Tab-separated table of N, CA, C and O in Angstrom:
chain	number	residue	atom	x	y	z
A	1	MET	N	6.671	15.604	-0.035
A	1	MET	CA	7.214	16.041	-0.476
A	1	MET	C	6.837	16.471	-1.907
A	1	MET	O	5.562	16.212	-2.181
A	2	SER	N	7.255	17.252	-2.453
A	2	SER	CA	6.793	18.397	-3.643
A	2	SER	C	7.107	17.387	-4.773
A	2	SER	O	7.897	16.441	-4.986
A	3	ASP	N	5.877	17.175	-6.020
A	3	ASP	CA	5.886	16.355	-7.203
A	3	ASP	C	7.100	17.235	-7.769
A	3	ASP	O	7.322	16.679	-9.096
A	4	ASP	N	7.651	18.371	-7.728
A	4	ASP	CA	8.482	18.817	-8.733
A	4	ASP	C	9.409	18.581	-8.979
A	4	ASP	O	9.084	18.258	-10.279
A	5	PRO	N	10.333	18.042	-8.948
A	5	PRO	CA	11.476	17.124	-8.746
A	5	PRO	C	11.230	16.113	-9.914
A	5	PRO	O	12.183	15.991	-10.497
A	6	PHE	N	10.009	15.578	-9.667
A	6	PHE	CA	9.483	14.183	-9.996
A	6	PHE	C	9.206	14.188	-11.710
A	6	PHE	O	9.290	13.485	-12.632
A	7	ARG	N	8.347	15.689	-11.391
A	7	ARG	CA	8.011	15.689	-13.190
A	7	ARG	C	9.591	16.018	-14.329
A	7	ARG	O	8.854	15.372	-15.749
A	8	THR	N	10.528	16.279	-13.580
A	8	THR	CA	11.423	16.132	-14.905
A	8	THR	C	12.329	14.657	-15.294
A	8	THR	O	12.536	14.511	-16.037
A	9	LYS	N	12.518	14.093	-14.109
A	9	LYS	CA	12.780	12.747	-13.819
A	9	LYS	C	12.071	11.595	-14.345
A	9	LYS	O	12.511	11.269	-14.677
A	10	LEU	N	10.735	11.887	-14.170
A	10	LEU	CA	9.768	10.583	-14.971
A	10	LEU	C	9.255	11.171	-16.214
A	10	LEU	O	8.925	12.358	-16.278
A	11	SER	N	8.884	10.078	-16.918
A	11	SER	CA	8.312	10.231	-18.338
A	11	SER	C	6.846	10.348	-17.578
A	11	SER	O	6.314	10.099	-16.131
A	12	ASP	N	5.815	10.791	-18.661
A	12	ASP	CA	4.598	10.955	-18.383
A	12	ASP	C	4.191	10.008	-17.620
A	12	ASP	O	3.164	10.042	-16.116
A	13	PHE	N	3.997	8.918	-17.814
A	13	PHE	CA	3.483	7.356	-17.380
A	13	PHE	C	3.887	7.456	-16.028
A	13	PHE	O	3.189	6.805	-15.097
A	14	GLU	N	5.204	7.327	-15.701
A	14	GLU	CA	5.849	7.248	-14.784
A	14	GLU	C	5.441	8.019	-13.246
A	14	GLU	O	5.110	7.508	-12.543
A	15	PHE	N	4.969	9.266	-13.893
A	15	PHE	CA	4.162	10.128	-13.499
A	15	PHE	C	2.878	9.988	-12.266
A	15	PHE	O	2.928	9.722	-11.696
A	16	GLN	N	2.380	9.349	-13.249
A	16	GLN	CA	1.221	8.974	-13.085
A	16	GLN	C	0.948	7.712	-12.489
A	16	GLN	O	0.159	7.970	-11.218
A	17	VAL	N	1.719	6.753	-12.611
A	17	VAL	CA	1.926	5.817	-11.579
A	17	VAL	C	2.908	5.948	-9.850
A	17	VAL	O	1.832	5.919	-9.018
A	18	LEU	N	3.519	6.865	-10.035
A	18	LEU	CA	4.307	6.847	-9.520
A	18	LEU	C	3.796	8.230	-8.227
A	18	LEU	O	3.551	7.932	-7.306
A	19	ARG	N	3.362	8.946	-8.842
A	19	ARG	CA	3.322	10.206	-8.194
A	19	ARG	C	1.586	10.483	-7.575
A	19	ARG	O	0.857	10.973	-7.316
A	20	GLU	N	0.986	10.034	-8.942
A	20	GLU	CA	-0.527	10.031	-9.447
A	20	GLU	C	-1.156	8.279	-8.972
A	20	GLU	O	-2.907	8.833	-8.475
A	21	GLY	N	-0.399	7.523	-7.911
A	21	GLY	CA	-1.613	6.430	-8.105
A	21	GLY	C	-1.753	5.362	-8.633
A	21	GLY	O	-2.739	4.629	-8.463
A	22	GLY	N	-1.487	5.896	-10.163
A	22	GLY	CA	-2.012	5.284	-11.360
A	22	GLY	C	-1.692	3.525	-11.184
A	22	GLY	O	-1.006	3.386	-10.518
A	23	THR	N	-2.252	2.781	-12.204
A	23	THR	CA	-1.501	1.775	-12.371
A	23	THR	C	-1.114	0.898	-13.929
A	23	THR	O	-1.802	1.777	-14.873
A	24	GLU	N	-0.436	0.196	-14.348
A	24	GLU	CA	-0.558	-0.498	-15.309
A	24	GLU	C	-1.297	-1.245	-15.819
A	24	GLU	O	-1.569	-1.647	-14.840
A	25	ARG	N	-1.399	-1.993	-16.991
A	25	ARG	CA	-2.411	-3.131	-17.721
A	25	ARG	C	-1.514	-4.219	-17.371
A	25	ARG	O	0.070	-4.045	-17.457
A	26	PRO	N	-2.134	-5.272	-16.875
A	26	PRO	CA	-1.883	-6.351	-16.465
A	26	PRO	C	-1.054	-7.118	-17.534
A	26	PRO	O	-1.491	-6.526	-19.149
A	27	TYR	N	0.658	-7.614	-17.467
A	27	TYR	CA	0.890	-8.361	-18.675
A	27	TYR	C	1.295	-7.402	-19.379
A	27	TYR	O	1.954	-7.792	-20.827
A	28	THR	N	1.704	-6.454	-19.206
A	28	THR	CA	2.419	-5.313	-19.793
A	28	THR	C	3.507	-4.818	-19.210
A	28	THR	O	4.605	-3.874	-20.156
A	29	GLY	N	3.778	-4.921	-17.924
A	29	GLY	CA	5.057	-3.957	-17.875
A	29	GLY	C	6.421	-4.920	-17.959
A	29	GLY	O	6.744	-6.048	-17.915
A	30	GLU	N	7.152	-4.232	-17.559
A	30	GLU	CA	9.025	-4.708	-18.254
A	30	GLU	C	9.284	-5.983	-17.207
A	30	GLU	O	9.972	-6.562	-17.420
A	31	TYR	N	8.529	-6.282	-16.163
A	31	TYR	CA	9.131	-6.923	-15.297
A	31	TYR	C	8.219	-7.879	-14.918
A	31	TYR	O	8.660	-9.272	-13.533
A	32	TRP	N	6.846	-8.019	-14.983
A	32	TRP	CA	5.955	-8.820	-14.569
A	32	TRP	C	6.291	-10.293	-14.917
A	32	TRP	O	6.048	-11.123	-14.110
A	33	ASP	N	7.342	-10.674	-15.657
A	33	ASP	CA	7.966	-12.407	-16.211
A	33	ASP	C	9.048	-12.424	-15.931
A	33	ASP	O	9.746	-13.267	-16.634
A	34	ASN	N	9.981	-11.437	-15.545
A	34	ASN	CA	11.757	-11.451	-15.193
A	34	ASN	C	11.980	-12.293	-13.943
A	34	ASN	O	11.175	-12.543	-12.847
A	35	LYS	N	12.977	-13.073	-14.324
A	35	LYS	CA	13.151	-14.205	-13.630
A	35	LYS	C	14.741	-14.647	-13.308
A	35	LYS	O	15.298	-15.177	-12.780
A	36	GLN	N	15.179	-13.311	-14.483
A	36	GLN	CA	16.450	-12.921	-13.281
A	36	GLN	C	16.913	-12.856	-11.771
A	36	GLN	O	16.193	-12.216	-11.569
A	37	PRO	N	18.057	-13.274	-11.345
A	37	PRO	CA	18.456	-13.096	-9.958
A	37	PRO	C	18.932	-11.467	-9.951
A	37	PRO	O	19.664	-11.001	-10.688
A	38	GLY	N	18.397	-10.611	-8.719
A	38	GLY	CA	18.587	-9.337	-8.943
A	38	GLY	C	18.081	-8.491	-8.041
A	38	GLY	O	17.541	-9.398	-6.916
A	39	THR	N	17.966	-7.245	-7.580
A	39	THR	CA	16.800	-6.282	-7.180
A	39	THR	C	16.513	-5.498	-7.519
A	39	THR	O	16.912	-4.662	-8.513
A	40	TYR	N	15.173	-5.244	-7.193
A	40	TYR	CA	14.481	-4.323	-7.585
A	40	TYR	C	14.721	-2.758	-6.606
A	40	TYR	O	14.474	-2.929	-5.323
A	41	PHE	N	14.432	-1.477	-7.591
A	41	PHE	CA	15.102	-0.657	-6.637
A	41	PHE	C	13.702	0.429	-7.136
A	41	PHE	O	13.008	0.732	-8.252
A	42	CYS	N	13.234	1.739	-5.965
A	42	CYS	CA	12.070	2.331	-6.624
A	42	CYS	C	12.994	3.350	-7.917
A	42	CYS	O	14.076	3.867	-8.002
A	43	ARG	N	11.905	3.031	-8.742
A	43	ARG	CA	12.220	4.025	-9.575
A	43	ARG	C	12.553	5.986	-10.375
A	43	ARG	O	13.444	6.554	-10.309
A	44	ALA	N	11.494	6.150	-8.400
A	44	ALA	CA	11.767	7.719	-8.208
A	44	ALA	C	13.039	7.825	-7.948
A	44	ALA	O	13.467	9.418	-7.779
A	45	CYS	N	13.517	7.236	-6.959
A	45	CYS	CA	14.360	7.521	-5.663
A	45	CYS	C	15.478	6.390	-5.537
A	45	CYS	O	16.655	6.918	-4.946
A	46	GLY	N	15.090	5.301	-6.227
A	46	GLY	CA	16.212	4.531	-6.247
A	46	GLY	C	16.599	3.700	-4.474
A	46	GLY	O	17.178	2.923	-4.834
A	47	ALA	N	15.247	3.841	-3.928
A	47	ALA	CA	15.353	2.995	-2.734
A	47	ALA	C	15.345	1.471	-3.172
A	47	ALA	O	14.351	1.318	-3.561
A	48	LYS	N	16.202	0.423	-2.261
A	48	LYS	CA	15.924	-0.581	-2.316
A	48	LYS	C	14.690	-1.471	-1.628
A	48	LYS	O	14.020	-0.553	-0.926
A	49	LEU	N	14.128	-2.078	-2.602
A	49	LEU	CA	12.220	-2.350	-2.248
A	49	LEU	C	12.298	-4.007	-1.953
A	49	LEU	O	11.862	-4.717	-1.608
A	50	PHE	N	12.822	-4.784	-3.220
A	50	PHE	CA	12.302	-6.513	-3.640
A	50	PHE	C	13.962	-7.253	-3.787
A	50	PHE	O	14.458	-6.180	-4.531
A	51	GLU	N	14.168	-8.314	-3.724
A	51	GLU	CA	14.926	-9.008	-4.113
A	51	GLU	C	13.738	-10.352	-4.765
A	51	GLU	O	13.414	-10.426	-4.717
A	52	SER	N	15.101	-10.543	-6.330
A	52	SER	CA	14.010	-11.423	-7.086
A	52	SER	C	13.819	-12.719	-6.517
A	52	SER	O	13.212	-14.040	-6.603
A	53	GLU	N	14.623	-13.510	-5.147
A	53	GLU	CA	14.276	-14.598	-4.006
A	53	GLU	C	12.897	-14.608	-3.779
A	53	GLU	O	12.480	-15.341	-4.164
A	54	THR	N	11.936	-13.483	-3.297
A	54	THR	CA	10.855	-13.364	-3.301
A	54	THR	C	9.879	-13.361	-4.335
A	54	THR	O	8.551	-12.993	-4.126
A	55	LYS	N	10.114	-13.529	-5.386
A	55	LYS	CA	9.454	-12.814	-6.659
A	55	LYS	C	8.983	-14.083	-6.571
A	55	LYS	O	9.644	-15.334	-6.817
A	56	PHE	N	7.441	-14.526	-7.245
A	56	PHE	CA	6.630	-15.761	-7.386
A	56	PHE	C	5.511	-14.947	-8.598
A	56	PHE	O	5.507	-14.317	-8.525
A	57	ASP	N	5.616	-16.147	-9.028
A	57	ASP	CA	4.738	-15.994	-10.134
A	57	ASP	C	2.770	-16.215	-9.788
A	57	ASP	O	2.364	-17.517	-9.701
A	58	SER	N	2.129	-14.991	-9.865
A	58	SER	CA	1.046	-15.521	-9.041
A	58	SER	C	0.066	-15.148	-10.147
A	58	SER	O	-1.454	-15.312	-10.272
A	59	ARG	N	0.384	-15.167	-11.979
A	59	ARG	CA	-0.584	-15.007	-13.081
A	59	ARG	C	-1.421	-14.200	-12.573
A	59	ARG	O	-2.568	-14.014	-13.660
A	60	CYS	N	-0.673	-13.229	-12.170
A	60	CYS	CA	-1.705	-12.161	-11.739
A	60	CYS	C	-1.594	-10.890	-12.947
A	60	CYS	O	-1.761	-9.867	-13.065
A	61	GLY	N	-0.088	-11.071	-13.615
A	61	GLY	CA	0.358	-10.088	-14.967
A	61	GLY	C	0.692	-8.735	-14.654
A	61	GLY	O	1.466	-7.874	-15.241
A	62	TRP	N	1.341	-8.608	-13.183
A	62	TRP	CA	2.237	-7.974	-12.522
A	62	TRP	C	3.602	-8.934	-11.098
A	62	TRP	O	3.142	-9.622	-11.278
A	63	PRO	N	4.536	-8.119	-11.574
A	63	PRO	CA	5.385	-8.396	-10.792
A	63	PRO	C	4.817	-9.007	-9.170
A	63	PRO	O	4.310	-8.098	-8.339
A	64	SER	N	5.383	-9.923	-8.683
A	64	SER	CA	4.345	-10.239	-7.393
A	64	SER	C	5.925	-10.812	-6.174
A	64	SER	O	6.394	-11.372	-6.999
A	65	PHE	N	5.743	-10.259	-5.274
A	65	PHE	CA	6.879	-10.518	-4.144
A	65	PHE	C	6.008	-11.130	-2.536
A	65	PHE	O	4.730	-10.871	-2.759
A	66	TYR	N	6.662	-11.741	-1.974
A	66	TYR	CA	6.242	-12.289	-1.239
A	66	TYR	C	6.608	-11.882	0.583
A	66	TYR	O	6.019	-11.316	1.485
A	67	GLN	N	7.616	-10.948	0.079
A	67	GLN	CA	7.920	-9.934	1.417
A	67	GLN	C	8.836	-8.651	0.550
A	67	GLN	O	9.716	-8.706	-0.197
A	68	PRO	N	8.923	-7.720	1.155
A	68	PRO	CA	10.240	-6.700	0.312
A	68	PRO	C	11.700	-6.946	0.953
A	68	PRO	O	12.119	-7.612	2.295
A	69	ALA	N	11.925	-6.273	0.506
A	69	ALA	CA	14.085	-6.693	0.569
A	69	ALA	C	14.020	-6.002	2.002
A	69	ALA	O	14.253	-5.102	2.749
A	70	GLU	N	15.319	-6.980	2.940
A	70	GLU	CA	15.839	-6.816	4.012
A	70	GLU	C	16.540	-5.414	3.892
A	70	GLU	O	17.278	-5.009	2.462
A	71	GLY	N	16.245	-4.824	5.218
A	71	GLY	CA	16.848	-3.188	5.103
A	71	GLY	C	15.571	-2.349	3.829
A	71	GLY	O	16.091	-1.036	3.630
A	72	SER	N	14.655	-2.704	3.267
A	72	SER	CA	13.887	-2.170	2.257
A	72	SER	C	13.228	-0.296	3.315
A	72	SER	O	13.161	-0.919	4.658
A	73	ASN	N	12.301	-0.129	2.331
A	73	ASN	CA	11.937	0.751	2.950
A	73	ASN	C	10.344	0.928	2.604
A	73	ASN	O	9.902	2.121	1.698
A	74	VAL	N	9.734	0.264	2.405
A	74	VAL	CA	8.272	0.661	2.663
A	74	VAL	C	6.901	1.024	3.309
A	74	VAL	O	7.033	0.433	4.503
A	75	THR	N	5.969	1.532	3.095
A	75	THR	CA	5.184	2.067	4.119
A	75	THR	C	3.935	1.093	3.274
A	75	THR	O	3.706	0.806	2.228
A	76	TYR	N	2.495	1.703	4.298
A	76	TYR	CA	1.590	1.099	3.948
A	76	TYR	C	0.700	2.203	4.165
A	76	TYR	O	0.547	2.805	5.375
A	77	LEU	N	-0.352	2.071	3.499
A	77	LEU	CA	-2.104	3.159	3.757
A	77	LEU	C	-3.020	2.550	3.015
A	77	LEU	O	-3.390	1.365	2.279
A	78	LYS	N	-3.888	2.169	4.038
A	78	LYS	CA	-5.756	1.684	3.855
A	78	LYS	C	-5.851	2.185	2.529
A	78	LYS	O	-5.649	4.222	2.370
A	79	ASP	N	-6.343	1.678	1.627
A	79	ASP	CA	-7.090	2.258	0.364
A	79	ASP	C	-8.557	1.596	0.259
A	79	ASP	O	-8.255	0.456	-0.498
A	80	THR	N	-9.164	2.596	0.010
A	80	THR	CA	-10.681	2.055	-0.406
A	80	THR	C	-11.485	2.941	-1.582
A	80	THR	O	-12.297	2.611	-1.818
A	81	SER	N	-10.078	3.384	-2.526
A	81	SER	CA	-10.868	3.416	-3.692
A	81	SER	C	-11.478	2.131	-4.456
A	81	SER	O	-10.918	1.038	-4.434
A	82	MET	N	-12.106	2.448	-5.536
A	82	MET	CA	-12.324	1.555	-6.969
A	82	MET	C	-12.887	0.698	-5.735
A	82	MET	O	-13.416	-0.261	-6.624
A	83	GLY	N	-14.340	0.812	-4.683
A	83	GLY	CA	-15.287	0.173	-4.348
A	83	GLY	C	-14.472	-1.203	-3.563
A	83	GLY	O	-14.971	-2.416	-3.171
A	84	MET	N	-13.079	-0.800	-3.033
A	84	MET	CA	-12.358	-2.478	-2.263
A	84	MET	C	-11.992	-1.647	-1.012
A	84	MET	O	-11.321	-0.718	-1.243
A	85	GLN	N	-11.369	-2.501	-0.301
A	85	GLN	CA	-10.506	-2.541	0.918
A	85	GLN	C	-9.119	-3.335	0.260
A	85	GLN	O	-9.014	-4.467	0.465
A	86	ARG	N	-8.434	-2.313	0.304
A	86	ARG	CA	-6.851	-2.467	0.304
A	86	ARG	C	-5.612	-2.378	0.866
A	86	ARG	O	-5.812	-1.053	1.393
A	87	ILE	N	-4.727	-2.868	0.498
A	87	ILE	CA	-3.319	-2.150	1.095
A	87	ILE	C	-2.885	-1.246	0.041
A	87	ILE	O	-2.449	-1.795	-0.696
A	88	GLU	N	-2.428	0.307	0.269
A	88	GLU	CA	-1.706	0.293	-0.783
A	88	GLU	C	0.254	0.482	-0.940
A	88	GLU	O	0.117	0.312	0.729
A	89	VAL	N	0.878	0.115	-1.065
A	89	VAL	CA	2.055	-0.131	-1.352
A	89	VAL	C	2.958	0.730	-1.168
A	89	VAL	O	2.981	1.757	-2.810
A	90	ARG	N	3.683	2.242	-0.910
A	90	ARG	CA	4.142	3.306	-1.321
A	90	ARG	C	5.925	2.954	-0.913
A	90	ARG	O	6.226	2.176	0.001
A	91	CYS	N	6.647	3.297	-1.353
A	91	CYS	CA	8.224	3.767	-1.059
A	91	CYS	C	8.189	4.531	0.305
A	91	CYS	O	7.722	6.014	0.233
A	92	GLY	N	8.837	3.950	1.315
A	92	GLY	CA	8.561	4.790	2.273
A	92	GLY	C	9.730	6.154	2.048
A	92	GLY	O	9.977	7.093	3.260
A	93	SER	N	10.845	6.044	0.887
A	93	SER	CA	11.792	7.008	1.166
A	93	SER	C	11.234	8.223	0.560
A	93	SER	O	11.625	9.544	0.718
A	94	CYS	N	10.308	8.519	-0.670
A	94	CYS	CA	10.334	9.506	-1.504
A	94	CYS	C	8.887	9.236	-1.731
A	94	CYS	O	7.969	9.973	-2.394
A	95	ASP	N	7.760	8.416	-0.870
A	95	ASP	CA	6.733	8.158	-1.123
A	95	ASP	C	5.540	8.288	-1.869
A	95	ASP	O	4.575	8.164	-2.478
A	96	SER	N	6.141	7.203	-3.079
A	96	SER	CA	5.791	6.714	-4.195
A	96	SER	C	4.292	6.271	-4.105
A	96	SER	O	5.171	4.866	-3.660
A	97	HIS	N	3.989	5.450	-4.994
A	97	HIS	CA	2.828	4.429	-5.382
A	97	HIS	C	3.441	3.381	-6.347
A	97	HIS	O	4.184	3.745	-7.029
A	98	LEU	N	3.827	2.392	-5.483
A	98	LEU	CA	4.208	1.480	-5.857
A	98	LEU	C	3.299	0.313	-6.122
A	98	LEU	O	3.594	-0.435	-7.497
A	99	GLY	N	2.105	0.050	-5.943
A	99	GLY	CA	1.033	-1.063	-6.053
A	99	GLY	C	0.394	-1.537	-4.664
A	99	GLY	O	-0.001	-0.418	-4.098
A	100	HIS	N	-0.056	-2.515	-4.181
A	100	HIS	CA	-0.712	-2.546	-3.415
A	100	HIS	C	-0.298	-4.294	-2.767
A	100	HIS	O	0.304	-5.262	-3.552
A	101	LEU	N	-1.036	-4.548	-1.256
A	101	LEU	CA	-0.383	-5.636	-0.757
A	101	LEU	C	-1.258	-6.843	-0.269
A	101	LEU	O	-2.929	-6.263	-0.235
A	102	PHE	N	-1.772	-8.085	-0.538
A	102	PHE	CA	-2.739	-8.641	-0.692
A	102	PHE	C	-2.785	-9.530	0.485
A	102	PHE	O	-1.145	-10.487	0.333
A	103	GLU	N	-3.341	-10.443	1.159
A	103	GLU	CA	-2.916	-11.036	2.297
A	103	GLU	C	-3.934	-12.648	2.089
A	103	GLU	O	-5.083	-11.925	1.628
A	104	GLY	N	-3.694	-14.043	2.448
A	104	GLY	CA	-4.765	-14.801	2.402
A	104	GLY	C	-5.191	-15.233	1.611
A	104	GLY	O	-6.513	-15.657	1.393
A	105	GLU	N	-4.188	-15.394	0.407
A	105	GLU	CA	-4.909	-15.430	-1.060
A	105	GLU	C	-4.506	-17.134	-1.286
A	105	GLU	O	-4.713	-18.051	-2.265
A	106	GLY	N	-3.705	-17.711	-0.436
A	106	GLY	CA	-3.370	-19.041	-0.654
A	106	GLY	C	-2.088	-19.673	-1.380
A	106	GLY	O	-1.972	-20.638	-1.187
A	107	PHE	N	-1.255	-18.780	-2.107
A	107	PHE	CA	-0.397	-18.882	-2.720
A	107	PHE	C	0.872	-19.639	-1.849
A	107	PHE	O	0.523	-19.486	-0.681
A	108	ASN	N	1.328	-20.521	-2.132
A	108	ASN	CA	2.084	-21.228	-1.533
A	108	ASN	C	3.713	-20.774	-1.206
A	108	ASN	O	4.893	-20.865	-2.043
A	109	THR	N	4.147	-19.270	-0.475
A	109	THR	CA	5.108	-18.784	-0.137
A	109	THR	C	5.109	-18.477	1.371
A	109	THR	O	4.463	-18.976	2.373
A	110	PRO	N	6.578	-18.312	2.312
A	110	PRO	CA	6.332	-18.320	3.378
A	110	PRO	C	5.315	-17.270	3.906
A	110	PRO	O	5.072	-17.316	4.998
A	111	THR	N	4.804	-16.620	3.616
A	111	THR	CA	4.289	-15.351	4.247
A	111	THR	C	2.564	-15.228	3.821
A	111	THR	O	2.079	-14.591	4.749
A	112	ASP	N	2.498	-15.720	2.771
A	112	ASP	CA	0.873	-15.567	2.460
A	112	ASP	C	0.849	-14.412	2.282
A	112	ASP	O	-0.546	-13.885	1.801
A	113	LEU	N	1.731	-13.669	1.764
A	113	LEU	CA	0.992	-12.410	0.881
A	113	LEU	C	1.736	-11.737	-0.448
A	113	LEU	O	2.713	-12.818	-0.345
A	114	ARG	N	0.877	-11.029	-0.871
A	114	ARG	CA	1.416	-10.932	-2.535
A	114	ARG	C	1.546	-9.035	-2.283
A	114	ARG	O	0.520	-8.501	-2.486
A	115	TYR	N	3.221	-8.621	-2.621
A	115	TYR	CA	2.895	-7.163	-2.966
A	115	TYR	C	2.817	-7.504	-4.457
A	115	TYR	O	3.951	-8.016	-4.938
A	116	CYS	N	1.774	-7.130	-4.922
A	116	CYS	CA	1.440	-6.513	-6.249
A	116	CYS	C	2.262	-5.236	-6.940
A	116	CYS	O	1.307	-4.037	-6.296
A	117	ILE	N	3.221	-5.129	-7.647
A	117	ILE	CA	4.093	-4.237	-7.351
A	117	ILE	C	3.872	-3.754	-9.197
A	117	ILE	O	4.090	-4.583	-10.127
A	118	ASN	N	3.617	-2.684	-9.702
A	118	ASN	CA	4.047	-2.009	-10.587
A	118	ASN	C	5.072	-2.048	-11.452
A	118	ASN	O	6.114	-1.471	-10.947
A	119	SER	N	5.418	-2.789	-12.463
A	119	SER	CA	6.681	-2.770	-13.374
A	119	SER	C	7.558	-1.581	-13.499
A	119	SER	O	8.434	-1.186	-12.934
A	120	VAL	N	6.577	-0.351	-13.538
A	120	VAL	CA	7.129	0.841	-13.822
A	120	VAL	C	7.427	1.608	-12.747
A	120	VAL	O	8.368	2.911	-12.952
A	121	SER	N	7.102	0.935	-11.464
A	121	SER	CA	7.727	1.864	-10.516
A	121	SER	C	8.869	1.156	-9.753
A	121	SER	O	9.253	1.954	-8.981
A	122	MET	N	9.899	0.668	-10.590
A	122	MET	CA	10.527	0.031	-10.084
A	122	MET	C	11.823	-0.222	-11.614
A	122	MET	O	11.258	0.077	-12.474
A	123	THR	N	13.480	-0.263	-11.169
A	123	THR	CA	14.401	-0.523	-11.627
A	123	THR	C	14.712	-2.343	-11.230
A	123	THR	O	14.336	-1.758	-10.132
A	124	PHE	N	15.123	-2.305	-12.180
A	124	PHE	CA	16.298	-3.955	-11.994
A	124	PHE	C	17.555	-3.736	-11.851
A	124	PHE	O	17.693	-3.345	-13.274
A	125	GLU	N	17.929	-4.331	-11.305
A	125	GLU	CA	19.824	-4.394	-11.120
A	125	GLU	C	20.205	-5.787	-11.028
A	125	GLU	O	19.784	-6.460	-10.203
A	126	PRO	N	20.543	-6.230	-12.258
A	126	PRO	CA	20.823	-7.930	-12.089
A	126	PRO	C	21.724	-8.320	-11.450
A	126	PRO	O	23.055	-7.595	-10.703
A	127	ALA	N	21.746	-9.267	-10.599
A	127	ALA	CA	23.124	-9.873	-9.658
A	127	ALA	C	24.208	-10.150	-10.173
A	127	ALA	O	24.015	-10.398	-11.747
A	128	GLU	N	24.894	-9.859	-9.806
A	128	GLU	CA	26.335	-9.622	-10.349
A	128	GLU	C	26.292	-11.173	-10.259
A	128	GLU	O	26.659	-11.991	-9.158
A	129	HIS	N	27.517	-11.778	-11.633
A	129	HIS	CA	27.832	-13.251	-11.640
A	129	HIS	C	29.563	-13.160	-11.500
A	129	HIS	O	30.276	-12.199	-11.378
A	130	ASP	N	29.713	-14.255	-10.947
A	130	ASP	CA	31.423	-14.765	-10.184
A	130	ASP	C	31.711	-15.576	-11.450
A	130	ASP	O	31.271	-16.840	-11.457
A	131	ASP	N	32.623	-14.521	-12.526
A	131	ASP	CA	33.196	-15.042	-13.126
A	131	ASP	C	34.638	-16.331	-13.463
A	131	ASP	O	35.391	-16.676	-13.841
A	132	GLU	N	34.920	-15.819	-11.706
A	132	GLU	CA	36.281	-16.796	-11.857
A	132	GLU	C	36.269	-17.967	-11.847
A	132	GLU	O	35.196	-18.518	-11.402
A	133	GLY	N	37.436	-18.702	-12.424
A	133	GLY	CA	37.235	-19.673	-12.397
A	133	GLY	C	36.334	-20.985	-13.534
A	133	GLY	O	36.679	-21.742	-13.900
A	134	ALA	N	35.978	-19.344	-14.271
A	134	ALA	CA	35.440	-20.400	-15.912
A	134	ALA	C	35.959	-20.337	-16.527
A	134	ALA	O	37.277	-20.222	-16.981
A	135	ALA	N	35.816	-21.504	-17.828
A	135	ALA	CA	36.609	-21.867	-18.758
A	135	ALA	C	36.422	-21.075	-20.073
A	135	ALA	O	35.648	-20.491	-20.223
């Protein structure tokens, strides 16, 4: 997919992260400490990525999840940049860079996986509250 449609839709920084594989600095992103219930979507194309129920505090400074949302479309690529062996997480719908996947770090989660995702790669939609019967 060509980057051209994304150049006008995304800010320069969003484009750098999503389309050029950049990263944001830790503890600076919009969602690293978001605790609201809701769903995270790809900022570039709107594809569903993660649910807040799978978000956990990994103390790394980026939003961390232990699994993608049901029905999400994430893909994985081997990443040997920066002298490390990592697994890159990409949006399966538009092939945008989201972050990296780490495993076996000992977090007390059901999968022992950490999807370390750039806040700027996502948008967040809070869960709707059922206010019926509220006083």
